[in-house]
């Protein structure tokens, strides 16, 4: 948490993109990388919201989440 809070705003999107790329190319590391993604998205949401193009640049993350949860049965 402290590492994420201390990052300059201009590094946040690059960090997220790198983390998403690593999750996509090395799925075995997902459990290690998801806490970093979650912390970046939650702790620095306001800063990320001010960066133009963030939603478009994070679409790969949405795709990863959808592909990995597609096979789970619905709880309802």
JSON list of N, CA, C and O in Angstrom, two decimals, residues 16-17 19-21 23-24 30 33-34 36-38 40-41 48 54-69:
[
{"chain": "A", "resi": 16, "resn": "UNK", "atom": "N", "xyz": [0.06, -0.09, -14.07]},
{"chain": "A", "resi": 16, "resn": "UNK", "atom": "CA", "xyz": [-1.10, -0.95, -14.32]},
{"chain": "A", "resi": 16, "resn": "UNK", "atom": "C", "xyz": [-0.97, -1.71, -15.64]},
{"chain": "A", "resi": 16, "resn": "UNK", "atom": "O", "xyz": [-1.27, -2.90, -15.71]},
{"chain": "A", "resi": 17, "resn": "UNK", "atom": "N", "xyz": [-0.55, -1.03, -16.67]},
{"chain": "A", "resi": 17, "resn": "UNK", "atom": "CA", "xyz": [-0.40, -1.69, -17.97]},
{"chain": "A", "resi": 17, "resn": "UNK", "atom": "C", "xyz": [0.63, -2.81, -17.89]},
{"chain": "A", "resi": 17, "resn": "UNK", "atom": "O", "xyz": [0.43, -3.89, -18.45]},
{"chain": "A", "resi": 19, "resn": "UNK", "atom": "N", "xyz": [1.51, -4.52, -15.17]},
{"chain": "A", "resi": 19, "resn": "UNK", "atom": "CA", "xyz": [0.95, -5.60, -14.37]},
{"chain": "A", "resi": 19, "resn": "UNK", "atom": "C", "xyz": [-0.05, -6.44, -15.18]},
{"chain": "A", "resi": 19, "resn": "UNK", "atom": "O", "xyz": [-0.02, -7.67, -15.12]},
{"chain": "A", "resi": 20, "resn": "UNK", "atom": "N", "xyz": [-0.91, -5.77, -15.92]},
{"chain": "A", "resi": 20, "resn": "UNK", "atom": "CA", "xyz": [-1.90, -6.47, -16.74]},
{"chain": "A", "resi": 20, "resn": "UNK", "atom": "C", "xyz": [-1.20, -7.31, -17.81]},
{"chain": "A", "resi": 20, "resn": "UNK", "atom": "O", "xyz": [-1.57, -8.46, -18.06]},
{"chain": "A", "resi": 21, "resn": "UNK", "atom": "N", "xyz": [-0.18, -6.77, -18.41]},
{"chain": "A", "resi": 21, "resn": "UNK", "atom": "CA", "xyz": [0.59, -7.52, -19.43]},
{"chain": "A", "resi": 21, "resn": "UNK", "atom": "C", "xyz": [1.21, -8.77, -18.82]},
{"chain": "A", "resi": 21, "resn": "UNK", "atom": "O", "xyz": [1.17, -9.85, -19.41]},
{"chain": "A", "resi": 23, "resn": "UNK", "atom": "N", "xyz": [0.14, -10.42, -16.16]},
{"chain": "A", "resi": 23, "resn": "UNK", "atom": "CA", "xyz": [-0.93, -11.37, -15.85]},
{"chain": "A", "resi": 23, "resn": "UNK", "atom": "C", "xyz": [-1.36, -12.09, -17.13]},
{"chain": "A", "resi": 23, "resn": "UNK", "atom": "O", "xyz": [-1.62, -13.29, -17.11]},
{"chain": "A", "resi": 24, "resn": "UNK", "atom": "N", "xyz": [-1.43, -11.36, -18.23]},
{"chain": "A", "resi": 24, "resn": "UNK", "atom": "CA", "xyz": [-1.86, -11.95, -19.50]},
{"chain": "A", "resi": 24, "resn": "UNK", "atom": "C", "xyz": [-0.84, -12.95, -20.03]},
{"chain": "A", "resi": 24, "resn": "UNK", "atom": "O", "xyz": [-1.22, -13.99, -20.56]},
{"chain": "A", "resi": 30, "resn": "UNK", "atom": "N", "xyz": [-0.59, -14.66, -11.48]},
{"chain": "A", "resi": 30, "resn": "UNK", "atom": "CA", "xyz": [-1.77, -13.84, -11.21]},
{"chain": "A", "resi": 30, "resn": "UNK", "atom": "C", "xyz": [-1.97, -13.59, -9.72]},
{"chain": "A", "resi": 30, "resn": "UNK", "atom": "O", "xyz": [-2.23, -12.46, -9.31]},
{"chain": "A", "resi": 33, "resn": "UNK", "atom": "N", "xyz": [0.24, -10.88, -8.52]},
{"chain": "A", "resi": 33, "resn": "UNK", "atom": "CA", "xyz": [0.10, -9.56, -9.13]},
{"chain": "A", "resi": 33, "resn": "UNK", "atom": "C", "xyz": [-1.24, -8.89, -8.86]},
{"chain": "A", "resi": 33, "resn": "UNK", "atom": "O", "xyz": [-1.32, -7.66, -8.85]},
{"chain": "A", "resi": 34, "resn": "UNK", "atom": "N", "xyz": [-2.27, -9.67, -8.63]},
{"chain": "A", "resi": 34, "resn": "UNK", "atom": "CA", "xyz": [-3.60, -9.08, -8.39]},
{"chain": "A", "resi": 34, "resn": "UNK", "atom": "C", "xyz": [-3.61, -8.12, -7.20]},
{"chain": "A", "resi": 34, "resn": "UNK", "atom": "O", "xyz": [-4.23, -7.07, -7.28]},
{"chain": "A", "resi": 36, "resn": "UNK", "atom": "N", "xyz": [-1.39, -6.06, -6.30]},
{"chain": "A", "resi": 36, "resn": "UNK", "atom": "CA", "xyz": [-0.82, -4.80, -6.79]},
{"chain": "A", "resi": 36, "resn": "UNK", "atom": "C", "xyz": [-1.82, -4.07, -7.67]},
{"chain": "A", "resi": 36, "resn": "UNK", "atom": "O", "xyz": [-1.97, -2.85, -7.58]},
{"chain": "A", "resi": 37, "resn": "UNK", "atom": "N", "xyz": [-2.52, -4.82, -8.53]},
{"chain": "A", "resi": 37, "resn": "UNK", "atom": "CA", "xyz": [-3.54, -4.21, -9.39]},
{"chain": "A", "resi": 37, "resn": "UNK", "atom": "C", "xyz": [-4.65, -3.64, -8.53]},
{"chain": "A", "resi": 37, "resn": "UNK", "atom": "O", "xyz": [-5.08, -2.50, -8.71]},
{"chain": "A", "resi": 38, "resn": "UNK", "atom": "N", "xyz": [-5.14, -4.44, -7.59]},
{"chain": "A", "resi": 38, "resn": "UNK", "atom": "CA", "xyz": [-6.23, -4.00, -6.72]},
{"chain": "A", "resi": 38, "resn": "UNK", "atom": "C", "xyz": [-5.83, -2.75, -5.94]},
{"chain": "A", "resi": 38, "resn": "UNK", "atom": "O", "xyz": [-6.59, -1.78, -5.87]},
{"chain": "A", "resi": 40, "resn": "UNK", "atom": "N", "xyz": [-3.56, -0.50, -6.65]},
{"chain": "A", "resi": 40, "resn": "UNK", "atom": "CA", "xyz": [-3.42, 0.65, -7.53]},
{"chain": "A", "resi": 40, "resn": "UNK", "atom": "C", "xyz": [-4.79, 1.22, -7.91]},
{"chain": "A", "resi": 40, "resn": "UNK", "atom": "O", "xyz": [-4.99, 2.44, -7.88]},
{"chain": "A", "resi": 41, "resn": "UNK", "atom": "N", "xyz": [-5.72, 0.34, -8.22]},
{"chain": "A", "resi": 41, "resn": "UNK", "atom": "CA", "xyz": [-7.05, 0.79, -8.62]},
{"chain": "A", "resi": 41, "resn": "UNK", "atom": "C", "xyz": [-7.83, 1.41, -7.46]},
{"chain": "A", "resi": 41, "resn": "UNK", "atom": "O", "xyz": [-8.56, 2.38, -7.65]},
{"chain": "A", "resi": 48, "resn": "UNK", "atom": "N", "xyz": [-6.12, 8.17, -11.10]},
{"chain": "A", "resi": 48, "resn": "UNK", "atom": "CA", "xyz": [-6.33, 7.47, -12.36]},
{"chain": "A", "resi": 48, "resn": "UNK", "atom": "C", "xyz": [-7.48, 8.08, -13.15]},
{"chain": "A", "resi": 48, "resn": "UNK", "atom": "O", "xyz": [-7.42, 8.16, -14.38]},
{"chain": "A", "resi": 54, "resn": "UNK", "atom": "N", "xyz": [-7.69, 6.32, -19.77]},
{"chain": "A", "resi": 54, "resn": "UNK", "atom": "CA", "xyz": [-7.50, 5.19, -18.86]},
{"chain": "A", "resi": 54, "resn": "UNK", "atom": "C", "xyz": [-8.43, 4.02, -19.19]},
{"chain": "A", "resi": 54, "resn": "UNK", "atom": "O", "xyz": [-7.97, 2.88, -19.30]},
{"chain": "A", "resi": 55, "resn": "UNK", "atom": "N", "xyz": [-9.74, 4.25, -19.35]},
{"chain": "A", "resi": 55, "resn": "UNK", "atom": "CA", "xyz": [-10.61, 3.10, -19.62]},
{"chain": "A", "resi": 55, "resn": "UNK", "atom": "C", "xyz": [-10.18, 2.29, -20.86]},
{"chain": "A", "resi": 55, "resn": "UNK", "atom": "O", "xyz": [-10.14, 1.06, -20.81]},
{"chain": "A", "resi": 56, "resn": "UNK", "atom": "N", "xyz": [-9.86, 2.98, -21.92]},
{"chain": "A", "resi": 56, "resn": "UNK", "atom": "CA", "xyz": [-9.46, 2.29, -23.15]},
{"chain": "A", "resi": 56, "resn": "UNK", "atom": "C", "xyz": [-8.17, 1.50, -22.95]},
{"chain": "A", "resi": 56, "resn": "UNK", "atom": "O", "xyz": [-8.02, 0.40, -23.48]},
{"chain": "A", "resi": 57, "resn": "UNK", "atom": "N", "xyz": [-7.26, 2.05, -22.20]},
{"chain": "A", "resi": 57, "resn": "UNK", "atom": "CA", "xyz": [-5.96, 1.39, -22.02]},
{"chain": "A", "resi": 57, "resn": "UNK", "atom": "C", "xyz": [-6.03, 0.23, -21.04]},
{"chain": "A", "resi": 57, "resn": "UNK", "atom": "O", "xyz": [-5.12, -0.60, -21.01]},
{"chain": "A", "resi": 58, "resn": "UNK", "atom": "N", "xyz": [-7.10, 0.16, -20.26]},
{"chain": "A", "resi": 58, "resn": "UNK", "atom": "CA", "xyz": [-7.25, -0.95, -19.32]},
{"chain": "A", "resi": 58, "resn": "UNK", "atom": "C", "xyz": [-8.23, -2.01, -19.80]},
{"chain": "A", "resi": 58, "resn": "UNK", "atom": "O", "xyz": [-8.57, -2.93, -19.05]},
{"chain": "A", "resi": 59, "resn": "UNK", "atom": "N", "xyz": [-8.70, -1.94, -21.04]},
{"chain": "A", "resi": 59, "resn": "UNK", "atom": "CA", "xyz": [-9.59, -2.97, -21.58]},
{"chain": "A", "resi": 59, "resn": "UNK", "atom": "C", "xyz": [-8.99, -4.36, -21.51]},
{"chain": "A", "resi": 59, "resn": "UNK", "atom": "O", "xyz": [-9.72, -5.32, -21.27]},
{"chain": "A", "resi": 60, "resn": "UNK", "atom": "N", "xyz": [-7.69, -4.53, -21.70]},
{"chain": "A", "resi": 60, "resn": "UNK", "atom": "CA", "xyz": [-7.14, -5.89, -21.56]},
{"chain": "A", "resi": 60, "resn": "UNK", "atom": "C", "xyz": [-7.41, -6.51, -20.19]},
{"chain": "A", "resi": 60, "resn": "UNK", "atom": "O", "xyz": [-7.65, -7.70, -20.09]},
{"chain": "A", "resi": 61, "resn": "UNK", "atom": "N", "xyz": [-7.42, -5.70, -19.15]},
{"chain": "A", "resi": 61, "resn": "UNK", "atom": "CA", "xyz": [-7.73, -6.20, -17.81]},
{"chain": "A", "resi": 61, "resn": "UNK", "atom": "C", "xyz": [-9.16, -6.72, -17.76]},
{"chain": "A", "resi": 61, "resn": "UNK", "atom": "O", "xyz": [-9.44, -7.79, -17.21]},
{"chain": "A", "resi": 62, "resn": "UNK", "atom": "N", "xyz": [-10.09, -5.98, -18.34]},
{"chain": "A", "resi": 62, "resn": "UNK", "atom": "CA", "xyz": [-11.48, -6.42, -18.40]},
{"chain": "A", "resi": 62, "resn": "UNK", "atom": "C", "xyz": [-11.59, -7.76, -19.13]},
{"chain": "A", "resi": 62, "resn": "UNK", "atom": "O", "xyz": [-12.30, -8.66, -18.70]},
{"chain": "A", "resi": 63, "resn": "UNK", "atom": "N", "xyz": [-10.88, -7.90, -20.22]},
{"chain": "A", "resi": 63, "resn": "UNK", "atom": "CA", "xyz": [-10.89, -9.15, -20.98]},
{"chain": "A", "resi": 63, "resn": "UNK", "atom": "C", "xyz": [-10.35, -10.32, -20.18]},
{"chain": "A", "resi": 63, "resn": "UNK", "atom": "O", "xyz": [-10.90, -11.43, -20.23]},
{"chain": "A", "resi": 64, "resn": "UNK", "atom": "N", "xyz": [-9.29, -10.09, -19.44]},
{"chain": "A", "resi": 64, "resn": "UNK", "atom": "CA", "xyz": [-8.71, -11.14, -18.60]},
{"chain": "A", "resi": 64, "resn": "UNK", "atom": "C", "xyz": [-9.71, -11.58, -17.54]},
{"chain": "A", "resi": 64, "resn": "UNK", "atom": "O", "xyz": [-9.92, -12.77, -17.32]},
{"chain": "A", "resi": 65, "resn": "UNK", "atom": "N", "xyz": [-10.32, -10.61, -16.88]},
{"chain": "A", "resi": 65, "resn": "UNK", "atom": "CA", "xyz": [-11.29, -10.92, -15.83]},
{"chain": "A", "resi": 65, "resn": "UNK", "atom": "C", "xyz": [-12.46, -11.72, -16.41]},
{"chain": "A", "resi": 65, "resn": "UNK", "atom": "O", "xyz": [-12.87, -12.73, -15.84]},
{"chain": "A", "resi": 66, "resn": "UNK", "atom": "N", "xyz": [-12.98, -11.28, -17.54]},
{"chain": "A", "resi": 66, "resn": "UNK", "atom": "CA", "xyz": [-14.11, -11.97, -18.15]},
{"chain": "A", "resi": 66, "resn": "UNK", "atom": "C", "xyz": [-13.75, -13.38, -18.57]},
{"chain": "A", "resi": 66, "resn": "UNK", "atom": "O", "xyz": [-14.51, -14.32, -18.34]},
{"chain": "A", "resi": 67, "resn": "UNK", "atom": "N", "xyz": [-12.59, -13.56, -19.17]},
{"chain": "A", "resi": 67, "resn": "UNK", "atom": "CA", "xyz": [-12.22, -14.89, -19.64]},
{"chain": "A", "resi": 67, "resn": "UNK", "atom": "C", "xyz": [-11.99, -15.86, -18.48]},
{"chain": "A", "resi": 67, "resn": "UNK", "atom": "O", "xyz": [-12.28, -17.05, -18.58]},
{"chain": "A", "resi": 68, "resn": "UNK", "atom": "N", "xyz": [-11.49, -15.36, -17.37]},
{"chain": "A", "resi": 68, "resn": "UNK", "atom": "CA", "xyz": [-11.21, -16.24, -16.23]},
{"chain": "A", "resi": 68, "resn": "UNK", "atom": "C", "xyz": [-12.43, -16.52, -15.38]},
{"chain": "A", "resi": 68, "resn": "UNK", "atom": "O", "xyz": [-12.45, -17.50, -14.65]},
{"chain": "A", "resi": 69, "resn": "UNK", "atom": "N", "xyz": [-13.44, -15.68, -15.46]},
{"chain": "A", "resi": 69, "resn": "UNK", "atom": "CA", "xyz": [-14.63, -15.92, -14.65]},
{"chain": "A", "resi": 69, "resn": "UNK", "atom": "C", "xyz": [-15.77, -16.51, -15.47]},
{"chain": "A", "resi": 69, "resn": "UNK", "atom": "O", "xyz": [-16.80, -16.87, -14.91]}
]
